[in-house]
Protein backbone atom coordinates (compact mmCIF):
# COMPACT_ATOMS: atom_id res chain seq x y z
CA UNK A 1 0.00 0.00 0.00
CA UNK A 2 2.93 2.38 0.66
CA UNK A 3 3.24 3.49 -2.95
CA UNK A 4 -0.32 4.80 -2.87
CA UNK A 5 0.29 7.12 0.03
CA UNK A 6 1.86 10.17 -1.71
CA UNK A 7 0.15 13.34 -2.88
CA UNK A 8 -3.29 14.83 -2.53
CA UNK A 9 -5.16 11.78 -3.63
CA UNK A 10 -4.47 10.18 -0.26
CA UNK A 11 -5.75 13.27 1.59
CA UNK A 12 -8.92 13.02 -0.43
CA UNK A 13 -9.11 9.31 0.22
CA UNK A 14 -8.81 9.64 4.00
CA UNK A 15 -11.36 12.47 4.08
CA UNK A 16 -13.85 10.42 2.11
CA UNK A 17 -13.43 7.27 4.10
CA UNK A 18 -12.86 8.07 7.75
CA UNK A 19 -11.41 5.04 9.45
CA UNK A 20 -9.09 4.38 6.53
CA UNK A 21 -6.22 6.21 8.20
CA UNK A 22 -2.56 5.42 7.73
CA UNK A 23 -2.49 3.72 11.14
CA UNK A 24 -5.40 1.59 10.13
CA UNK A 25 -3.79 0.52 6.86
CA UNK A 26 -0.61 -0.32 8.74
CA UNK A 27 -2.52 -2.34 11.33
CA UNK A 28 -4.33 -4.16 8.54
CA UNK A 29 -1.03 -5.12 6.88
CA UNK A 30 0.46 -6.10 10.21
CA UNK A 31 -2.52 -8.28 11.01
CA UNK A 32 -2.18 -10.06 7.68
CA UNK A 33 1.46 -10.69 8.55
CA UNK A 34 0.49 -11.77 12.07
CA UNK A 35 -1.73 -14.49 10.60
CA UNK A 36 1.11 -15.65 8.33
CA UNK A 37 3.69 -15.55 11.09
CA UNK A 38 1.52 -17.07 13.79
CA UNK A 39 1.58 -14.08 16.16
CA UNK A 40 -1.93 -14.73 17.44
CA UNK A 41 -2.25 -16.56 20.72
CA UNK A 42 -5.18 -17.76 22.76
CA UNK A 43 -5.90 -16.86 26.37
CA UNK A 44 -8.34 -18.82 28.51
CA UNK A 45 -10.76 -17.53 31.10
CA UNK A 46 -12.23 -20.09 33.50
CA UNK A 47 -15.93 -20.62 34.03
CA UNK A 48 -16.69 -21.78 37.55
CA UNK A 49 -19.46 -24.35 37.97
CA UNK A 50 -21.21 -23.19 41.14
CA UNK A 51 -22.82 -26.46 42.31
CA UNK A 52 -19.50 -28.34 42.26
CA UNK A 53 -17.27 -25.31 42.87
CA UNK A 54 -15.06 -26.58 40.02
CA UNK A 55 -13.69 -25.16 36.81
CA UNK A 56 -15.25 -27.23 34.04
CA UNK A 57 -15.01 -24.78 31.20
CA UNK A 58 -12.97 -21.99 29.68
CA UNK A 59 -13.59 -19.30 27.11
CA UNK A 60 -10.89 -19.00 24.46
CA UNK A 61 -10.06 -15.32 23.80
CA UNK A 62 -7.72 -14.22 21.05
CA UNK A 63 -4.68 -12.07 21.79
CA UNK A 64 -2.12 -10.63 19.37
CA UNK A 65 1.51 -10.75 20.39
CA UNK A 66 2.41 -7.63 18.40
CA UNK A 67 6.15 -7.30 17.66
CA UNK A 68 6.28 -3.61 18.74
CA UNK A 69 3.12 -2.94 20.72
CA UNK A 70 3.10 -5.99 22.99
CA UNK A 71 0.03 -8.04 23.79
CA UNK A 72 -3.05 -6.56 22.07
CA UNK A 73 -6.67 -7.20 23.09
CA UNK A 74 -9.35 -8.05 20.49
CA UNK A 75 -10.74 -4.51 20.77
CA UNK A 76 -7.64 -3.30 18.92
CA UNK A 77 -8.00 -5.57 15.88
CA UNK A 78 -11.25 -7.61 15.71
CA UNK A 79 -13.12 -4.89 13.80
CA UNK A 80 -10.38 -4.70 11.18
CA UNK A 81 -10.41 -8.48 10.91
CA UNK A 82 -14.19 -8.41 10.40
CA UNK A 83 -14.11 -5.62 7.83
CA UNK A 84 -11.34 -7.20 5.75
CA UNK A 85 -12.62 -10.76 5.97
CA UNK A 86 -9.45 -11.83 7.80
CA UNK A 87 -11.74 -12.90 10.66
CA UNK A 88 -12.30 -16.21 8.85
CA UNK A 89 -8.58 -17.09 8.92
CA UNK A 90 -8.23 -15.64 12.42
CA UNK A 91 -11.16 -17.71 13.66
CA UNK A 92 -9.71 -20.84 12.09
CA UNK A 93 -6.37 -20.22 13.82
CA UNK A 94 -8.02 -19.64 17.21
CA UNK A 95 -10.21 -22.74 16.83
CA UNK A 96 -7.23 -24.91 15.86
CA UNK A 97 -5.18 -23.73 18.83
CA UNK A 98 -8.08 -24.00 21.28
CA UNK A 99 -8.88 -27.58 20.19
CA UNK A 100 -5.25 -28.67 20.48
CA UNK A 101 -5.09 -27.14 23.96
CA UNK A 102 -8.40 -28.67 25.08
CA UNK A 103 -7.16 -32.01 23.77
CA UNK A 104 -4.01 -31.70 25.84
CA UNK A 105 -6.05 -30.98 29.01
CA UNK A 106 -8.30 -33.94 28.17
CA UNK A 107 -5.58 -36.49 27.36
CA UNK A 108 -2.83 -35.32 29.72
CA UNK A 109 -4.70 -33.48 32.48
CA UNK A 110 -5.05 -31.98 34.89
CA UNK A 111 -8.76 -32.20 33.97
CA UNK A 112 -11.09 -32.26 30.98
CA UNK A 113 -12.19 -28.72 30.13
CA UNK A 114 -14.94 -27.70 27.74
CA UNK A 115 -13.47 -24.86 25.68
CA UNK A 116 -15.81 -22.19 24.28
CA UNK A 117 -14.72 -20.44 21.09
CA UNK A 118 -16.29 -17.20 19.82
CA UNK A 119 -17.49 -17.31 16.23
CA UNK A 120 -17.95 -14.60 13.64
CA UNK A 121 -21.01 -14.79 11.42
CA UNK A 122 -18.61 -14.78 8.48
CA UNK A 123 -17.34 -18.19 9.57
CA UNK A 124 -20.89 -19.53 9.77
CA UNK A 125 -21.61 -18.28 6.25
CA UNK A 126 -18.87 -20.55 4.83
CA UNK A 127 -20.65 -23.57 3.38
CA UNK A 128 -17.79 -25.88 4.44
CA UNK A 129 -17.52 -24.58 8.01
CA UNK A 130 -18.95 -27.62 9.83
CA UNK A 131 -16.75 -29.93 7.75
CA UNK A 132 -13.71 -27.82 8.62
CA UNK A 133 -14.60 -28.05 12.33
CA UNK A 134 -14.82 -31.85 12.03
CA UNK A 135 -11.37 -31.86 10.44
CA UNK A 136 -9.94 -29.84 13.33
CA UNK A 137 -11.60 -32.13 15.92
CA UNK A 138 -10.17 -35.21 14.17
CA UNK A 139 -6.73 -33.68 13.87
CA UNK A 140 -6.65 -32.60 17.52
CA UNK A 141 -8.32 -35.78 18.80
CA UNK A 142 -10.77 -33.75 20.84
CA UNK A 143 -14.23 -35.17 21.68
CA UNK A 144 -16.87 -32.83 20.22
CA UNK A 145 -18.54 -32.63 23.64
CA UNK A 146 -15.55 -30.62 24.92
CA UNK A 147 -16.06 -27.90 22.32
CA UNK A 148 -18.62 -25.11 22.56
CA UNK A 149 -19.27 -22.23 20.19
CA UNK A 150 -20.39 -18.81 21.39
CA UNK A 151 -22.78 -17.11 18.98
CA UNK A 152 -24.54 -13.79 19.31
CA UNK A 153 -28.27 -13.23 19.02
CA UNK A 154 -27.92 -11.33 15.73
CA UNK A 155 -26.24 -14.35 14.07
CA UNK A 156 -29.32 -16.45 14.68
CA UNK A 157 -31.52 -13.83 13.05
CA UNK A 158 -29.55 -13.98 9.79
CA UNK A 159 -31.65 -15.55 7.13
CA UNK A 160 -28.81 -17.21 5.31
CA UNK A 161 -29.22 -20.92 4.57
CA UNK A 162 -25.57 -21.71 5.17
CA UNK A 163 -25.75 -20.29 8.70
CA UNK A 164 -28.75 -22.42 9.70
CA UNK A 165 -27.26 -25.51 8.02
CA UNK A 166 -23.92 -25.09 9.78
CA UNK A 167 -25.60 -24.62 13.16
CA UNK A 168 -27.68 -27.77 12.67
CA UNK A 169 -24.60 -29.76 11.61
CA UNK A 170 -22.49 -28.54 14.52
CA UNK A 171 -25.21 -29.60 16.94
CA UNK A 172 -25.45 -33.02 15.26
CA UNK A 173 -21.71 -33.39 15.67
CA UNK A 174 -22.20 -33.01 19.44
CA UNK A 175 -20.79 -29.50 19.82
CA UNK A 176 -22.46 -27.26 22.39
CA UNK A 177 -23.85 -23.90 21.35
CA UNK A 178 -24.10 -20.85 23.61
CA UNK A 179 -25.67 -17.43 23.14
CA UNK A 180 -23.12 -14.77 24.11
CA UNK A 181 -24.00 -11.34 25.55
CA UNK A 182 -27.56 -12.50 26.10
CA UNK A 183 -30.05 -9.70 26.67
CA UNK A 184 -28.23 -6.98 24.75
CA UNK A 185 -29.31 -7.92 21.23
CA UNK A 186 -32.66 -8.33 19.59
CA UNK A 187 -35.24 -9.36 22.10
CA UNK A 188 -36.88 -11.92 19.83
CA UNK A 189 -36.77 -15.16 21.77
CA UNK A 190 -38.18 -17.26 18.92
CA UNK A 191 -34.70 -18.44 17.96
CA UNK A 192 -34.36 -20.22 21.32
CA UNK A 193 -36.95 -22.67 20.06
CA UNK A 194 -35.67 -22.82 16.49
CA UNK A 195 -32.00 -23.47 17.23
CA UNK A 196 -30.37 -26.19 19.35
CA UNK A 197 -28.91 -23.87 21.99
CA UNK A 198 -27.52 -25.34 25.22
CA UNK A 199 -26.35 -22.26 27.13
CA UNK A 200 -27.20 -18.60 27.71
CA UNK A 201 -24.45 -16.22 28.80
CA UNK A 202 -25.98 -13.22 30.57
CA UNK A 203 -24.22 -10.07 29.40
CA UNK A 204 -22.04 -8.39 31.95
CA UNK A 205 -24.03 -5.14 31.62
CA UNK A 206 -26.71 -6.74 33.83
CA UNK A 207 -24.21 -8.18 36.30
CA UNK A 208 -22.26 -4.95 36.73
CA UNK A 209 -25.36 -3.14 37.94
CA UNK A 210 -25.62 -5.46 40.92
CA UNK A 211 -22.79 -3.44 42.47
CA UNK A 212 -23.24 -1.51 45.67
CA UNK A 213 -22.62 1.96 44.11
CA UNK A 214 -25.60 1.64 41.80
CA UNK A 215 -28.81 3.17 43.19
CA UNK A 216 -31.11 0.58 44.77
CA UNK A 217 -33.87 1.20 42.20
CA UNK A 218 -31.69 0.36 39.17
CA UNK A 219 -30.03 -2.49 40.97
CA UNK A 220 -33.33 -4.18 41.72
CA UNK A 221 -34.39 -3.88 38.07
CA UNK A 222 -31.25 -5.68 36.95
CA UNK A 223 -31.71 -8.22 39.70
CA UNK A 224 -35.23 -8.83 38.40
CA UNK A 225 -33.94 -9.26 34.83
CA UNK A 226 -31.29 -11.73 35.96
CA UNK A 227 -33.80 -13.75 37.97
CA UNK A 228 -36.15 -13.80 34.97
CA UNK A 229 -33.39 -14.93 32.56
CA UNK A 230 -32.32 -17.72 34.92
CA UNK A 231 -35.93 -18.91 35.39
CA UNK A 232 -36.65 -18.81 31.66
CA UNK A 233 -33.39 -20.59 30.78
CA UNK A 234 -33.98 -23.35 33.30
CA UNK A 235 -37.55 -23.91 32.15
CA UNK A 236 -36.14 -24.37 28.62
CA UNK A 237 -33.44 -26.75 29.97
CA UNK A 238 -30.64 -24.32 29.21
CA UNK A 239 -27.52 -23.70 31.27
CA UNK A 240 -27.00 -20.12 32.45
CA UNK A 241 -23.58 -18.49 32.71
CA UNK A 242 -23.09 -15.01 34.19
CA UNK A 243 -20.33 -12.94 32.57
CA UNK A 244 -18.32 -10.15 34.16
CA UNK A 245 -18.55 -11.24 37.79
CA UNK A 246 -16.12 -9.01 39.67
CA UNK A 247 -17.39 -8.84 43.26
CA UNK A 248 -18.44 -11.19 46.04
CA UNK A 249 -21.87 -9.60 46.28
CA UNK A 250 -22.58 -10.47 42.66
CA UNK A 251 -21.40 -14.04 43.20
CA UNK A 252 -23.61 -14.45 46.28
CA UNK A 253 -26.64 -13.15 44.39
CA UNK A 254 -26.01 -15.53 41.48
CA UNK A 255 -25.52 -18.50 43.81
CA UNK A 256 -28.69 -17.70 45.68
CA UNK A 257 -30.65 -17.55 42.42
CA UNK A 258 -29.15 -20.81 41.12
CA UNK A 259 -27.14 -19.48 38.20
CA UNK A 260 -25.16 -22.49 36.90
CA UNK A 261 -21.75 -21.00 36.11
CA UNK A 262 -19.90 -17.73 36.57
CA UNK A 263 -17.09 -16.11 34.61
CA UNK A 264 -15.28 -12.90 35.51
CA UNK A 265 -12.30 -11.21 37.08
CA UNK A 266 -13.40 -12.39 40.55
CA UNK A 267 -12.61 -15.98 39.48
CA UNK A 268 -9.73 -15.09 37.16
CA UNK A 269 -8.81 -12.79 34.30
CA UNK A 270 -8.14 -14.52 30.97
CA UNK A 271 -4.69 -16.15 31.24
CA UNK A 272 -2.18 -17.99 29.04
CA UNK A 273 -2.61 -21.73 28.52
CA UNK A 274 0.29 -22.43 30.89
CA UNK A 275 -1.21 -20.25 33.63
CA UNK A 276 -4.60 -21.88 33.10
CA UNK A 277 -3.02 -25.31 33.53
CA UNK A 278 -1.48 -24.14 36.81
CA UNK A 279 -4.81 -22.72 37.97
CA UNK A 280 -6.50 -26.00 37.12
CA UNK A 281 -3.88 -28.04 38.93
CA UNK A 282 -4.41 -25.91 42.02
CA UNK A 283 -8.19 -26.16 41.89
CA UNK A 284 -8.29 -29.94 41.29
CA UNK A 285 -5.89 -30.62 44.16
CA UNK A 286 -8.24 -29.11 46.74
P1 LIG B 1 -16.92 -11.82 24.77
O1 LIG B 1 -17.00 -13.04 23.95
O2 LIG B 1 -18.17 -11.34 25.40
O3 LIG B 1 -15.80 -12.13 25.87
C1 LIG B 1 -15.80 -11.65 27.18
C2 LIG B 1 -14.95 -10.40 27.32
O4 LIG B 1 -15.16 -9.85 28.63
C3 LIG B 1 -13.44 -10.66 27.21
O5 LIG B 1 -12.82 -9.50 26.66
C4 LIG B 1 -13.06 -10.80 28.69
O6 LIG B 1 -11.69 -10.52 28.95
C5 LIG B 1 -13.96 -9.74 29.31
N1 LIG B 1 -14.20 -10.02 30.73
C6 LIG B 1 -14.24 -11.20 31.35
N2 LIG B 1 -14.53 -11.08 32.65
C7 LIG B 1 -14.66 -9.75 32.88
C8 LIG B 1 -14.96 -8.98 34.05
O7 LIG B 1 -15.13 -9.48 35.15
N3 LIG B 1 -15.02 -7.63 33.89
C9 LIG B 1 -14.82 -7.03 32.68
N4 LIG B 1 -14.89 -5.71 32.61
N5 LIG B 1 -14.55 -7.73 31.55
C10 LIG B 1 -14.47 -9.08 31.65
P2 LIG B 1 -11.76 -9.61 25.47
O8 LIG B 1 -10.86 -10.79 25.66
O9 LIG B 1 -11.14 -8.26 25.33
O10 LIG B 1 -12.66 -9.93 24.20
C11 LIG B 1 -13.59 -9.00 23.74
C12 LIG B 1 -14.50 -9.57 22.69
O11 LIG B 1 -13.75 -9.89 21.51
C13 LIG B 1 -15.18 -10.87 23.08
O12 LIG B 1 -16.29 -10.60 23.90
C14 LIG B 1 -15.55 -11.42 21.73
O13 LIG B 1 -16.75 -10.82 21.26
C15 LIG B 1 -14.39 -10.95 20.86
N6 LIG B 1 -13.45 -12.07 20.66
C16 LIG B 1 -12.46 -12.50 21.47
N7 LIG B 1 -11.81 -13.55 20.91
C17 LIG B 1 -12.43 -13.79 19.72
C18 LIG B 1 -12.24 -14.77 18.68
O14 LIG B 1 -11.37 -15.67 18.74
N8 LIG B 1 -13.08 -14.69 17.60
C19 LIG B 1 -14.06 -13.75 17.52
N9 LIG B 1 -14.85 -13.73 16.41
N10 LIG B 1 -14.26 -12.82 18.49
C20 LIG B 1 -13.47 -12.85 19.58
MG1 LIG C 1 -17.72 -14.84 24.26
MG1 LIG D 1 -19.76 -12.19 26.18
MG1 LIG E 1 -19.04 -9.37 24.00
GROMACS .gro file of C-alpha atoms and ligand atoms in nm, residues 180-181 203-204 243, ligand 4:
model
    6
  180UNK     CA    1  -2.312  -1.477   2.411
  181UNK     CA    2  -2.400  -1.134   2.555
  203UNK     CA    3  -2.422  -1.007   2.940
  204UNK     CA    4  -2.204  -0.839   3.195
  243UNK     CA    5  -2.033  -1.294   3.257
  290LIG    MG1    6  -1.904  -0.937   2.400
   0.00000   0.00000   0.00000
